[in-house]
C-alpha cells in the first residue's frame, strides 16, 4: 500500500477497497497516489460518492477539465484512474431484494417520488432519463415510455407495465403535471437528478436499508430481477437501452412488442395499489 494512500484520513471503505485492488495488482506507489488523487478530484466535482456516478457525470467532468485548461496527459491519467475505479473497484453492483424495493417505494415521500422511483425500478431507466420524462412520453395504449435523447443521444422505448401506469396515474391525479412528468421546485423545469439521489438516500436510511442505495441501484435491481425471472439477456438489453444494441438492429425493431410482453419486476410487488385511477 502506498504511503500517501495509507496516510490519508479519514479513509472510506470505498477508498480502502480501491487501494486493495491496486495493491493486489502490483501497482506502484506513484500510480496508486495518482489514481487516488484523480478519483478524489472527480468526487469533489460530483458532490457525492463516486460509485453513484453515471456516464453523463464522467462526460461533464471531462468538459470541466478542458474548460479549466487541464493538459491532455493529465486528462488521460484521470480516464485511466476512473476506468480502473469503475471497472474493478465498483464492479460489484448493489442490488436490492424485492422486499427492500417494496420498502423503499412504500416509504417514498408522496406519490410524486413513489412514481419517480417506480419508473427507475419498473422500467429500469437511468436517473437522468427519469428526471427528463415528459407527460407526453407516456404511451398508455402501446404500454411504453418514450425516452428522448437517452444515453448515446438516441430515442428509445422503455417498459410501461400495468402497475407502473397505476403509479403514474396516481401521481397525475395529485400533481396534474403539464409538461415535465416530474417537475422540479420550479415547475417550468424538470426535477434534478440531485433531488432524486437525495430522496433515494434519505428514504433508504429511513427504512434502515444498510446497502448503499442510489437511483442507479433501482436500475441494477430491475435488470437482476428480470434475469431471475428467466427473461432473455437480449430482452433486458433492449429494456435498458444499452448501446451495444446498435450492432444488433434486429432486436431494436421489435422492442415495443417485446417490452409489452415482459412482466416488469414492479408488478411482482404487493401492495402498491393506488386508491383510484386518473381519466384515460
Backbone as numpy.savetxt, mean C-alpha at the origin, in Angstrom:
# Nx Ny Nz CAx CAy CAz Cx Cy Cz
30.18 -6.14 12.26 29.33 -4.95 12.26 30.22 -3.71 12.26
29.81 -2.73 11.50 30.64 -1.53 11.41 30.57 -0.73 12.69
31.68 -0.05 12.98 31.74 0.77 14.20 30.71 1.89 14.15
30.59 2.48 12.94 29.67 3.60 12.81 28.25 3.16 13.07
27.87 2.03 12.43 26.50 1.54 12.59 26.26 1.07 14.01
27.26 0.42 14.59 27.08 -0.14 15.93 26.92 0.94 16.98
27.53 2.10 16.74 27.50 3.15 17.75 26.27 4.05 17.62
25.50 3.86 16.53 24.34 4.71 16.33 23.30 4.45 17.40
22.80 5.53 18.01 21.79 5.37 19.05 20.68 6.39 18.84
19.40 6.02 19.08 19.02 4.64 19.38 18.98 3.80 18.11
19.18 2.52 18.22 19.17 1.66 17.05 17.83 0.94 16.98
17.15 1.10 15.87 15.83 0.49 15.71 15.99 -0.97 15.30
14.96 -1.78 15.55 15.02 -3.17 15.10 15.22 -3.29 13.59
14.65 -2.35 12.83 14.80 -2.38 11.38 16.24 -2.12 10.98
16.88 -1.13 11.61 18.28 -0.84 11.30 19.17 -2.01 11.73
18.88 -2.59 12.89 19.66 -3.73 13.36 19.58 -4.89 12.36
18.36 -5.09 11.84 18.18 -6.18 10.88 18.96 -5.91 9.59
18.98 -4.65 9.16 19.73 -4.30 7.96 21.23 -4.51 8.18
21.72 -4.11 9.35 23.13 -4.30 9.67 23.48 -5.79 9.67
22.60 -6.59 10.25 22.83 -8.04 10.26 22.84 -8.59 8.84
21.90 -8.12 8.01 21.85 -8.58 6.61 23.14 -8.23 5.87
23.68 -7.04 6.12 24.92 -6.63 5.45 26.11 -7.40 6.00
26.12 -7.65 7.30 27.24 -8.34 7.93 27.37 -9.78 7.42
26.26 -10.49 7.36 26.31 -11.89 6.93 26.69 -12.00 5.45
26.54 -10.91 4.71 26.93 -10.91 3.30 28.34 -10.37 3.09
29.03 -10.07 4.18 30.43 -9.66 4.09 30.65 -8.23 3.65
29.68 -7.35 3.84 29.86 -5.96 3.45 30.91 -5.32 4.36
31.78 -4.50 3.77 32.80 -3.81 4.54 32.21 -2.69 5.38
33.04 -2.17 6.30 32.58 -1.14 7.23 32.12 0.11 6.50
32.87 0.54 5.47 32.48 1.77 4.74 31.17 1.57 3.99
31.02 0.42 3.36 29.78 0.15 2.63 28.59 0.15 3.58
28.76 -0.49 4.74 27.67 -0.51 5.71 27.32 0.90 6.16
28.34 1.69 6.46 28.11 3.06 6.92 27.40 3.88 5.84
27.84 3.73 4.57 27.22 4.46 3.46 25.77 4.04 3.27
25.49 2.74 3.33 24.13 2.24 3.12 23.19 2.76 4.22
23.68 2.70 5.47 22.86 3.20 6.58 22.57 4.68 6.41
23.57 5.43 5.97 23.40 6.89 5.78 22.36 7.17 4.69
22.43 6.44 3.58 21.47 6.65 2.49 20.05 6.33 2.94
19.87 5.24 3.66 18.53 4.87 4.14 18.04 5.89 5.16
18.95 6.40 5.99 18.56 7.43 6.97 18.09 8.69 6.26
18.81 9.13 5.22 18.42 10.31 4.46 17.04 10.12 3.82
16.80 8.91 3.31 15.51 8.62 2.71 14.40 8.66 3.76
14.71 8.15 4.95 13.73 8.15 6.04 13.36 9.57 6.46
14.36 10.44 6.53 14.10 11.84 6.87 13.21 12.48 5.82
13.50 12.20 4.56 12.69 12.74 3.46 11.26 12.21 3.55
11.12 10.92 3.86 9.81 10.26 3.86 8.95 10.70 5.03
9.57 10.89 6.18 8.82 11.31 7.35 8.09 10.19 8.07
8.42 8.95 7.73 7.86 7.79 8.42 8.82 6.62 8.22
8.51 5.49 8.82 9.41 4.34 8.71 9.62 3.97 7.24
10.88 3.76 6.82 11.15 3.53 5.40 10.54 2.25 4.84
10.25 1.27 5.70 9.67 0.03 5.18 8.21 0.20 4.80
7.65 1.42 5.00 6.29 1.70 4.58 6.26 2.48 3.27
7.42 2.68 2.65 7.50 3.46 1.41 6.96 2.68 0.23
6.58 3.43 -0.80 6.13 2.84 -2.05 6.98 3.39 -3.19
6.74 2.86 -4.39 7.52 3.27 -5.55 7.48 4.77 -5.80
6.29 5.38 -5.59 6.15 6.81 -5.79 7.07 7.60 -4.86
7.25 7.08 -3.64 8.12 7.75 -2.67 9.57 7.73 -3.13
10.00 6.62 -3.70 11.38 6.51 -4.17 11.63 7.47 -5.33
10.66 7.56 -6.24 10.83 8.48 -7.37 10.87 9.92 -6.89
10.01 10.26 -5.91 10.00 11.62 -5.38 11.32 11.95 -4.69
11.90 10.95 -4.01 13.19 11.13 -3.35 14.28 11.42 -4.37
14.28 10.71 -5.48 15.29 10.93 -6.52 15.13 12.31 -7.15
13.87 12.72 -7.35 13.63 14.06 -7.90 14.17 15.12 -6.94
13.92 14.93 -5.64 14.43 15.88 -4.65 15.96 15.93 -4.67
16.59 14.77 -4.75 18.06 14.74 -4.81 18.58 15.53 -6.01
17.93 15.34 -7.16 18.35 16.05 -8.36 18.19 17.55 -8.18
17.06 17.96 -7.59 16.82 19.39 -7.36 17.84 19.99 -6.41
18.33 19.18 -5.47 19.31 19.67 -4.51 20.74 19.61 -5.04
20.90 19.16 -6.28 22.22 19.12 -6.89 23.08 17.96 -6.46
22.45 16.90 -5.96 23.21 15.70 -5.58 23.83 15.10 -6.84
25.11 14.74 -6.76 25.84 14.24 -7.91 25.45 12.79 -8.23
25.57 12.41 -9.53 25.19 11.06 -9.95 25.82 9.92 -9.15
27.13 9.99 -8.80 27.68 8.88 -8.01 26.97 8.69 -6.67
26.61 9.81 -6.03 25.90 9.72 -4.76 24.50 9.18 -4.95
23.82 9.62 -6.01 22.49 9.12 -6.30 22.52 7.62 -6.59
23.54 7.18 -7.32 23.69 5.75 -7.62 23.93 4.95 -6.34
24.70 5.54 -5.43 24.94 4.87 -4.14 23.65 4.73 -3.35
22.81 5.78 -3.40 21.53 5.73 -2.70 20.63 4.66 -3.31
20.64 4.56 -4.63 19.83 3.53 -5.31 20.25 2.14 -4.86
21.57 1.91 -4.81 22.08 0.60 -4.40 21.68 0.28 -2.96
21.81 1.28 -2.09 21.47 1.07 -0.68 19.99 0.78 -0.49
19.15 1.56 -1.17 17.71 1.37 -1.02 17.26 0.07 -1.67
17.91 -0.31 -2.78 17.58 -1.61 -3.40 17.88 -2.75 -2.44
19.01 -2.67 -1.77 19.36 -3.71 -0.80 18.36 -3.71 0.35
18.03 -2.52 0.82 17.11 -2.41 1.96 15.75 -3.04 1.63
15.21 -2.72 0.45 13.87 -3.19 0.12 13.85 -4.65 -0.35
14.88 -5.08 -1.07 14.85 -6.45 -1.59 15.39 -7.48 -0.61
16.19 -7.04 0.36 16.76 -7.99 1.33 16.16 -7.80 2.72
16.36 -6.62 3.30 15.89 -6.40 4.67 14.37 -6.38 4.76
13.71 -5.83 3.76 12.24 -5.73 3.81 11.54 -6.83 3.02
12.29 -7.83 2.62 11.70 -8.91 1.81 10.90 -9.88 2.67
10.26 -9.36 3.70 9.42 -10.18 4.58 8.14 -9.39 4.85
7.26 -9.33 3.86 6.08 -8.48 4.02 5.20 -8.89 5.19
4.70 -7.89 5.89 3.80 -8.15 6.99 2.42 -8.47 6.43
1.82 -9.55 6.90 0.50 -9.95 6.44 -0.39 -10.12 7.67
-1.59 -9.56 7.60 -2.54 -9.70 8.68 -3.37 -10.97 8.50
-3.82 -11.53 9.59 -4.80 -12.61 9.51 -6.14 -12.00 9.14
-7.09 -12.82 8.71 -8.41 -12.29 8.40 -9.08 -11.71 9.64
-8.81 -12.31 10.80 -9.36 -11.77 12.03 -8.80 -10.38 12.34
-7.52 -10.19 12.07 -6.90 -8.88 12.30 -7.43 -7.83 11.32
-7.66 -8.24 10.08 -8.24 -7.31 9.11 -9.62 -6.88 9.56
-10.41 -7.82 10.02 -11.76 -7.50 10.50 -11.70 -6.53 11.68
-10.79 -6.78 12.62 -10.60 -5.87 13.74 -10.29 -4.45 13.26
-9.37 -4.37 12.32 -8.92 -3.07 11.80 -10.07 -2.33 11.13
-10.82 -3.02 10.29 -11.90 -2.37 9.55 -13.03 -1.95 10.49
-13.38 -2.81 11.43 -14.47 -2.49 12.34 -14.12 -1.32 13.25
-12.83 -1.14 13.54 -12.40 -0.07 14.44 -12.06 1.22 13.70
-12.14 1.22 12.37 -11.82 2.44 11.61 -12.73 3.58 12.04
-12.20 4.80 12.11 -12.97 5.94 12.64 -14.01 6.47 11.66
-15.10 5.75 11.51 -16.20 6.22 10.67 -16.26 5.56 9.31
-17.40 5.71 8.62 -17.61 5.02 7.33 -16.64 5.43 6.23
-16.14 6.67 6.29 -15.18 7.11 5.27 -13.92 6.27 5.31
-13.35 6.13 6.49 -12.10 5.39 6.61 -12.33 3.89 6.53
-13.49 3.42 6.99 -13.80 2.00 6.82 -13.87 1.66 5.34
-14.47 2.55 4.55 -14.55 2.32 3.11 -13.17 2.41 2.45
-12.38 3.40 2.87 -11.04 3.56 2.28 -10.15 2.36 2.57
-10.17 1.89 3.82 -9.38 0.71 4.16 -9.97 -0.53 3.51
-11.30 -0.53 3.35 -11.93 -1.63 2.64 -11.48 -1.72 1.20
-11.25 -0.58 0.56 -10.74 -0.57 -0.81 -9.31 -1.11 -0.86
-8.48 -0.68 0.11 -7.09 -1.14 0.15 -7.02 -2.66 0.28
-7.89 -3.22 1.13 -7.88 -4.66 1.34 -8.76 -5.41 0.34
-9.97 -4.90 0.09 -10.91 -5.62 -0.75 -10.59 -5.59 -2.22
-9.82 -4.58 -2.66 -9.41 -4.49 -4.07 -7.90 -4.55 -4.24
-7.15 -4.49 -3.14 -5.70 -4.58 -3.23 -5.05 -3.36 -3.84
-5.68 -2.19 -3.70 -5.12 -0.99 -4.32 -3.96 -0.43 -3.49
-3.06 0.25 -4.18 -1.99 0.98 -3.51 -2.59 2.18 -2.79
-1.91 2.66 -1.77 -2.45 3.76 -0.98 -2.67 5.00 -1.85
-1.78 5.26 -2.79 -1.95 6.42 -3.68 -3.16 6.23 -4.58
-3.44 4.99 -4.97 -4.60 4.72 -5.82 -5.90 4.89 -5.03
-5.90 4.47 -3.78 -7.07 4.67 -2.92 -7.35 6.16 -2.77
-6.30 6.92 -2.48 -6.47 8.36 -2.22 -7.01 9.10 -3.43
-6.67 8.65 -4.62 -7.03 9.40 -5.83 -8.25 8.85 -6.56
-9.00 7.97 -5.93 -10.23 7.48 -6.55 -11.26 8.61 -6.63
-12.03 8.60 -7.70 -13.13 9.54 -7.87 -14.45 8.79 -7.80
-15.51 9.50 -7.50 -16.83 8.88 -7.46 -17.14 8.23 -8.80
-16.73 8.87 -9.88 -17.01 8.35 -11.22 -16.21 7.08 -11.54
-15.26 6.73 -10.69 -14.46 5.51 -10.92 -15.19 4.25 -10.48
-16.31 4.41 -9.79 -17.07 3.25 -9.33 -18.01 2.80 -10.45
-17.78 1.61 -10.97 -18.63 1.04 -12.02 -19.35 -0.16 -11.41
-20.52 0.11 -10.80 -21.22 -0.95 -10.09 -21.82 -1.98 -11.04
-22.14 -1.58 -12.27 -22.71 -2.53 -13.21 -21.69 -3.57 -13.65
-20.48 -3.12 -13.93 -19.42 -4.06 -14.35 -18.64 -4.61 -13.17
-18.92 -4.08 -11.97 -18.28 -4.51 -10.73 -16.77 -4.33 -10.79
-16.35 -3.15 -11.19 -14.92 -2.82 -11.21 -14.73 -1.40 -10.71
-13.53 -1.14 -10.19 -13.08 0.21 -9.87 -12.10 0.64 -10.94
-12.32 1.79 -11.51 -11.37 2.28 -12.52 -10.23 3.00 -11.80
-9.03 2.51 -12.01 -7.84 3.11 -11.39 -7.12 3.89 -12.48
-7.24 5.21 -12.42 -6.64 6.06 -13.44 -5.19 6.37 -13.11
-4.34 6.20 -14.10 -2.93 6.57 -13.95 -2.32 5.95 -12.70
-2.47 4.64 -12.58 -1.85 3.93 -11.47 -0.35 3.85 -11.68
0.28 2.93 -10.96 1.73 2.78 -11.10 2.06 2.47 -12.55
3.09 3.12 -13.09 3.42 2.95 -14.50 2.60 3.86 -15.39
1.79 4.75 -14.77 0.99 5.73 -15.50 0.03 5.07 -16.48
-0.54 3.94 -16.10 -1.48 3.23 -16.95 -2.78 3.00 -16.20
-3.89 3.23 -16.91 -5.19 2.96 -16.31 -5.42 1.46 -16.23
-6.19 1.03 -15.22 -6.53 -0.38 -15.09 -7.82 -0.49 -14.30
-8.31 -1.70 -14.17 -9.50 -1.96 -13.38 -9.14 -2.70 -12.10
-9.80 -2.34 -11.01 -9.63 -3.05 -9.75 -10.92 -3.76 -9.38
-10.84 -4.70 -8.46 -12.01 -5.47 -8.05 -13.00 -4.60 -7.29
-14.29 -4.81 -7.57 -15.36 -4.17 -6.80 -16.33 -5.27 -6.39
-16.05 -5.88 -5.27 -16.85 -7.00 -4.80 -18.16 -6.51 -4.20
-19.14 -7.40 -4.03 -20.41 -6.98 -3.41 -20.23 -6.35 -2.04
-19.38 -6.91 -1.20 -19.19 -6.35 0.14 -18.54 -4.97 0.07
-17.56 -4.81 -0.82 -16.91 -3.51 -0.95 -17.89 -2.48 -1.47
-18.74 -2.86 -2.40 -19.75 -1.93 -2.90 -20.68 -1.48 -1.78
-21.02 -2.39 -0.87 -21.85 -2.03 0.27 -21.16 -0.99 1.16
-19.88 -1.21 1.41 -19.13 -0.25 2.24 -19.07 1.12 1.58
-18.87 1.14 0.26 -18.80 2.41 -0.46 -20.15 3.11 -0.46
-21.22 2.33 -0.58 -22.55 2.94 -0.54 -22.86 3.50 0.84
-22.43 2.81 1.88 -22.64 3.31 3.23 -21.93 4.64 3.42
-20.69 4.75 2.90 -19.95 6.01 2.99 -20.63 7.08 2.15
-21.13 6.72 0.96 -21.76 7.70 0.08 -22.99 8.30 0.74
-23.76 7.48 1.44 -24.96 7.97 2.12 -24.62 9.03 3.17
-23.50 8.84 3.85 -23.11 9.76 4.92 -22.37 10.98 4.38
-21.38 10.73 3.52 -20.49 11.81 3.09 -20.93 12.55 1.85
-21.76 11.92 1.00 -22.20 12.53 -0.25 -21.04 13.12 -1.05
-19.96 12.36 -1.25 -18.84 12.90 -2.04 -19.28 13.17 -3.47
-18.73 14.20 -4.07 -19.15 14.57 -5.42 -18.07 14.30 -6.47
-16.84 14.65 -6.16 -15.74 14.43 -7.12 -14.80 13.35 -6.61
-14.04 13.68 -5.58 -13.14 12.70 -4.98 -13.94 11.75 -4.09
-13.69 10.47 -4.23 -14.41 9.49 -3.43 -14.11 9.68 -1.95
-12.84 10.00 -1.66 -12.43 10.24 -0.27 -11.80 11.63 -0.19
-12.62 12.67 -0.02 -12.08 14.03 0.04 -11.19 14.22 1.26
-10.26 15.17 1.14 -9.39 15.49 2.26 -10.02 16.55 3.15
-9.21 17.15 3.99 -9.72 18.23 4.86 -10.28 19.37 4.01
-9.62 19.64 2.89 -10.17 20.53 1.87 -10.97 19.65 0.92
-12.30 19.79 0.89 -13.13 18.90 0.07 -12.85 18.98 -1.42
-12.14 20.02 -1.85 -11.79 20.13 -3.26 -10.58 19.27 -3.61
-9.94 18.71 -2.59 -8.74 17.90 -2.80 -8.97 16.50 -2.24
-8.27 15.50 -2.80 -8.41 14.14 -2.26 -7.69 14.01 -0.92
-8.06 12.99 -0.18 -7.37 12.69 1.06 -5.90 12.43 0.75
-5.02 12.74 1.67 -3.59 12.52 1.44 -3.20 11.11 1.88
-2.16 10.60 1.27 -1.67 9.28 1.68 -1.18 9.32 3.13
-0.67 10.48 3.55 -0.21 10.62 4.94 -1.37 10.43 5.91
-2.55 10.98 5.58 -3.71 10.78 6.44 -4.07 9.30 6.55
-4.02 8.61 5.41 -4.38 7.19 5.43 -3.38 6.38 6.23
-2.10 6.70 6.09 -1.08 6.00 6.89 -1.35 6.21 8.38
-1.65 7.45 8.76 -1.85 7.75 10.17 -3.07 7.02 10.72
-4.15 6.99 9.96 -5.37 6.32 10.41 -5.13 4.82 10.58
-4.44 4.22 9.63 -4.17 2.78 9.73 -3.30 2.49 10.96
-2.26 3.27 11.14 -1.36 3.05 12.28 -2.09 3.25 13.61
-2.85 4.34 13.71 -3.56 4.63 14.96 -4.63 3.59 15.25
-5.31 3.13 14.21 -6.36 2.13 14.41 -5.76 0.80 14.82
-4.65 0.43 14.19 -3.98 -0.82 14.56 -3.52 -0.77 16.02
-3.01 0.37 16.44 -2.60 0.52 17.84 -3.80 0.40 18.77
-4.92 0.98 18.35 -6.11 1.00 19.21 -6.67 -0.40 19.46
-6.51 -1.28 18.47 -7.04 -2.65 18.64 -5.93 -3.64 19.00
-4.77 -3.09 19.37 -3.64 -3.89 19.88 -3.10 -4.90 18.87
-3.07 -4.49 17.59 -2.37 -5.30 16.59 -0.89 -4.94 16.69
-0.06 -5.89 17.07 1.34 -5.60 17.36 2.22 -5.56 16.12
1.72 -6.01 15.00 2.49 -5.97 13.76 2.62 -4.53 13.27
3.65 -4.28 12.48 3.82 -2.96 11.87 2.86 -2.87 10.69
1.80 -2.09 10.83 0.71 -2.08 9.86 0.68 -0.75 9.11
0.49 -0.83 7.80 0.34 0.34 6.95 -0.73 0.01 5.90
-1.16 1.00 5.11 -2.09 0.66 4.04 -1.55 -0.42 3.10
-0.23 -0.42 2.91 0.36 -1.42 2.03 0.24 -2.82 2.62
0.16 -2.92 3.95 -0.05 -4.21 4.60 -1.38 -4.81 4.16
-2.39 -3.96 3.99 -3.69 -4.44 3.54 -3.60 -4.99 2.12
-2.79 -4.35 1.29 -2.58 -4.83 -0.09 -1.86 -6.18 -0.06
-0.82 -6.30 0.77 -0.12 -7.58 0.92 -1.09 -8.67 1.39
-1.93 -8.31 2.35 -2.86 -9.28 2.92 -3.89 -9.72 1.88
-4.34 -8.77 1.06 -5.26 -9.07 -0.04 -4.68 -10.16 -0.93
-3.43 -9.95 -1.38 -2.80 -10.91 -2.28 -2.59 -12.26 -1.60
-2.13 -12.23 -0.36 -1.86 -13.47 0.36 -3.13 -14.27 0.60
-4.20 -13.60 0.98 -5.45 -14.31 1.25 -6.06 -14.87 -0.03
-5.87 -14.17 -1.16 -6.32 -14.74 -2.43 -5.54 -16.01 -2.76
-4.23 -15.96 -2.54 -3.42 -17.16 -2.77 -3.90 -18.32 -1.91
-4.23 -18.01 -0.67 -4.68 -19.05 0.25 -6.04 -19.61 -0.17
-6.81 -18.81 -0.94 -8.08 -19.30 -1.47 -7.88 -20.16 -2.70
-6.65 -20.20 -3.20 -6.36 -21.00 -4.38 -6.50 -20.24 -5.69
-6.59 -18.91 -5.61 -6.70 -18.11 -6.84 -5.37 -18.14 -7.59
-5.44 -18.28 -8.91 -4.25 -18.36 -9.75 -3.40 -17.09 -9.59
-2.09 -17.28 -9.51 -1.17 -16.16 -9.31 -1.28 -15.14 -10.42
-1.60 -15.57 -11.64 -1.72 -14.64 -12.77 -2.95 -13.75 -12.61
-4.00 -14.30 -12.01 -5.20 -13.50 -11.74 -4.89 -12.45 -10.68
-4.10 -12.84 -9.69 -3.73 -11.89 -8.64 -2.88 -10.78 -9.22
-2.02 -11.10 -10.17 -1.23 -10.06 -10.83 -2.13 -9.07 -11.55
-3.20 -9.57 -12.17 -4.16 -8.67 -12.82 -4.79 -7.76 -11.77
-5.22 -8.36 -10.66 -5.90 -7.58 -9.62 -4.98 -6.53 -9.02
-3.70 -6.85 -8.86 -2.75 -5.92 -8.26 -2.24 -4.87 -9.24
-2.42 -5.12 -10.54 -1.94 -4.18 -11.53 -0.45 -4.15 -11.67
0.19 -5.32 -11.50 1.65 -5.38 -11.60 2.10 -5.10 -13.03
3.17 -4.37 -13.18 3.65 -3.96 -14.50 4.11 -5.14 -15.34
4.43 -6.26 -14.73 4.87 -7.42 -15.50 3.80 -7.89 -16.48
2.56 -7.51 -16.25 1.50 -7.91 -17.16 1.60 -7.20 -18.50
2.47 -6.18 -18.60 2.66 -5.52 -19.88 3.14 -6.51 -20.93
3.86 -7.52 -20.51 4.38 -8.51 -21.46 3.46 -9.73 -21.55
2.33 -9.66 -20.86 1.38 -10.78 -20.88 -0.01 -10.23 -21.20
-0.13 -9.64 -22.38 -1.33 -8.88 -22.74 -2.58 -9.75 -22.76
-2.44 -11.06 -22.97 -3.63 -11.89 -23.08 -4.42 -11.93 -21.77
-3.76 -11.64 -20.64 -4.50 -11.60 -19.38 -5.18 -10.26 -19.20
-4.58 -9.20 -19.70 -5.12 -7.86 -19.48 -6.47 -7.68 -20.15
-6.67 -8.25 -21.35 -7.91 -7.98 -22.07 -9.11 -8.70 -21.48
-8.87 -9.71 -20.63 -10.00 -10.38 -19.96 -10.06 -10.00 -18.49
-9.33 -8.93 -18.12 -9.21 -8.59 -16.70 -10.57 -8.33 -16.05
-11.45 -7.60 -16.74 -12.73 -7.26 -16.13 -13.54 -8.50 -15.80
-13.60 -9.46 -16.72 -14.37 -10.68 -16.47 -13.73 -11.49 -15.34
-12.40 -11.57 -15.36 -11.70 -12.32 -14.32 -12.00 -11.73 -12.95
-11.91 -10.39 -12.87 -12.10 -9.74 -11.58 -13.52 -9.91 -11.06
-14.50 -9.92 -11.97 -15.89 -10.11 -11.53 -16.10 -11.50 -10.94
-15.35 -12.48 -11.46 -15.56 -13.88 -11.04 -14.76 -14.27 -9.80
-13.87 -13.40 -9.35 -13.05 -13.72 -8.18 -13.74 -13.19 -6.92
-13.76 -14.00 -5.89 -14.31 -13.56 -4.61 -13.24 -12.81 -3.84
-13.51 -11.54 -3.54 -12.55 -10.74 -2.77 -12.43 -11.30 -1.36
-11.23 -11.26 -0.77 -11.10 -11.71 0.62 -11.96 -10.89 1.57
-12.31 -9.65 1.18 -13.18 -8.83 2.01 -14.52 -9.52 2.21
-14.98 -10.23 1.18 -16.29 -10.89 1.27 -16.26 -12.13 2.14
-15.07 -12.54 2.58 -14.96 -13.67 3.49 -15.13 -13.23 4.95
-15.11 -11.91 5.16 -15.18 -11.40 6.52 -16.63 -11.16 6.95
-16.89 -11.32 8.23 -18.20 -10.96 8.78 -17.98 -10.27 10.12
-18.79 -9.31 10.55 -19.99 -8.86 9.85 -19.73 -7.84 8.75
-19.41 -6.57 9.11 -19.19 -5.50 8.14 -20.39 -5.30 7.23
-21.59 -5.47 7.72 -22.79 -5.29 6.91 -23.35 -3.90 7.18
-23.43 -3.04 6.16 -23.94 -1.69 6.38 -25.42 -1.72 6.72
-25.86 -0.62 7.29 -27.24 -0.54 7.76 -28.24 -0.38 6.64
-27.86 0.33 5.56 -28.80 0.53 4.45 -28.04 0.83 3.19
-28.72 0.69 2.07 -28.10 0.92 0.78 -28.35 2.34 0.29
-27.41 2.79 -0.56 -27.60 4.06 -1.24 -28.41 3.80 -2.50
-28.97 4.85 -3.08 -29.69 4.68 -4.36 -28.75 4.14 -5.41
-29.27 3.30 -6.26 -28.45 2.71 -7.33 -28.31 3.70 -8.48
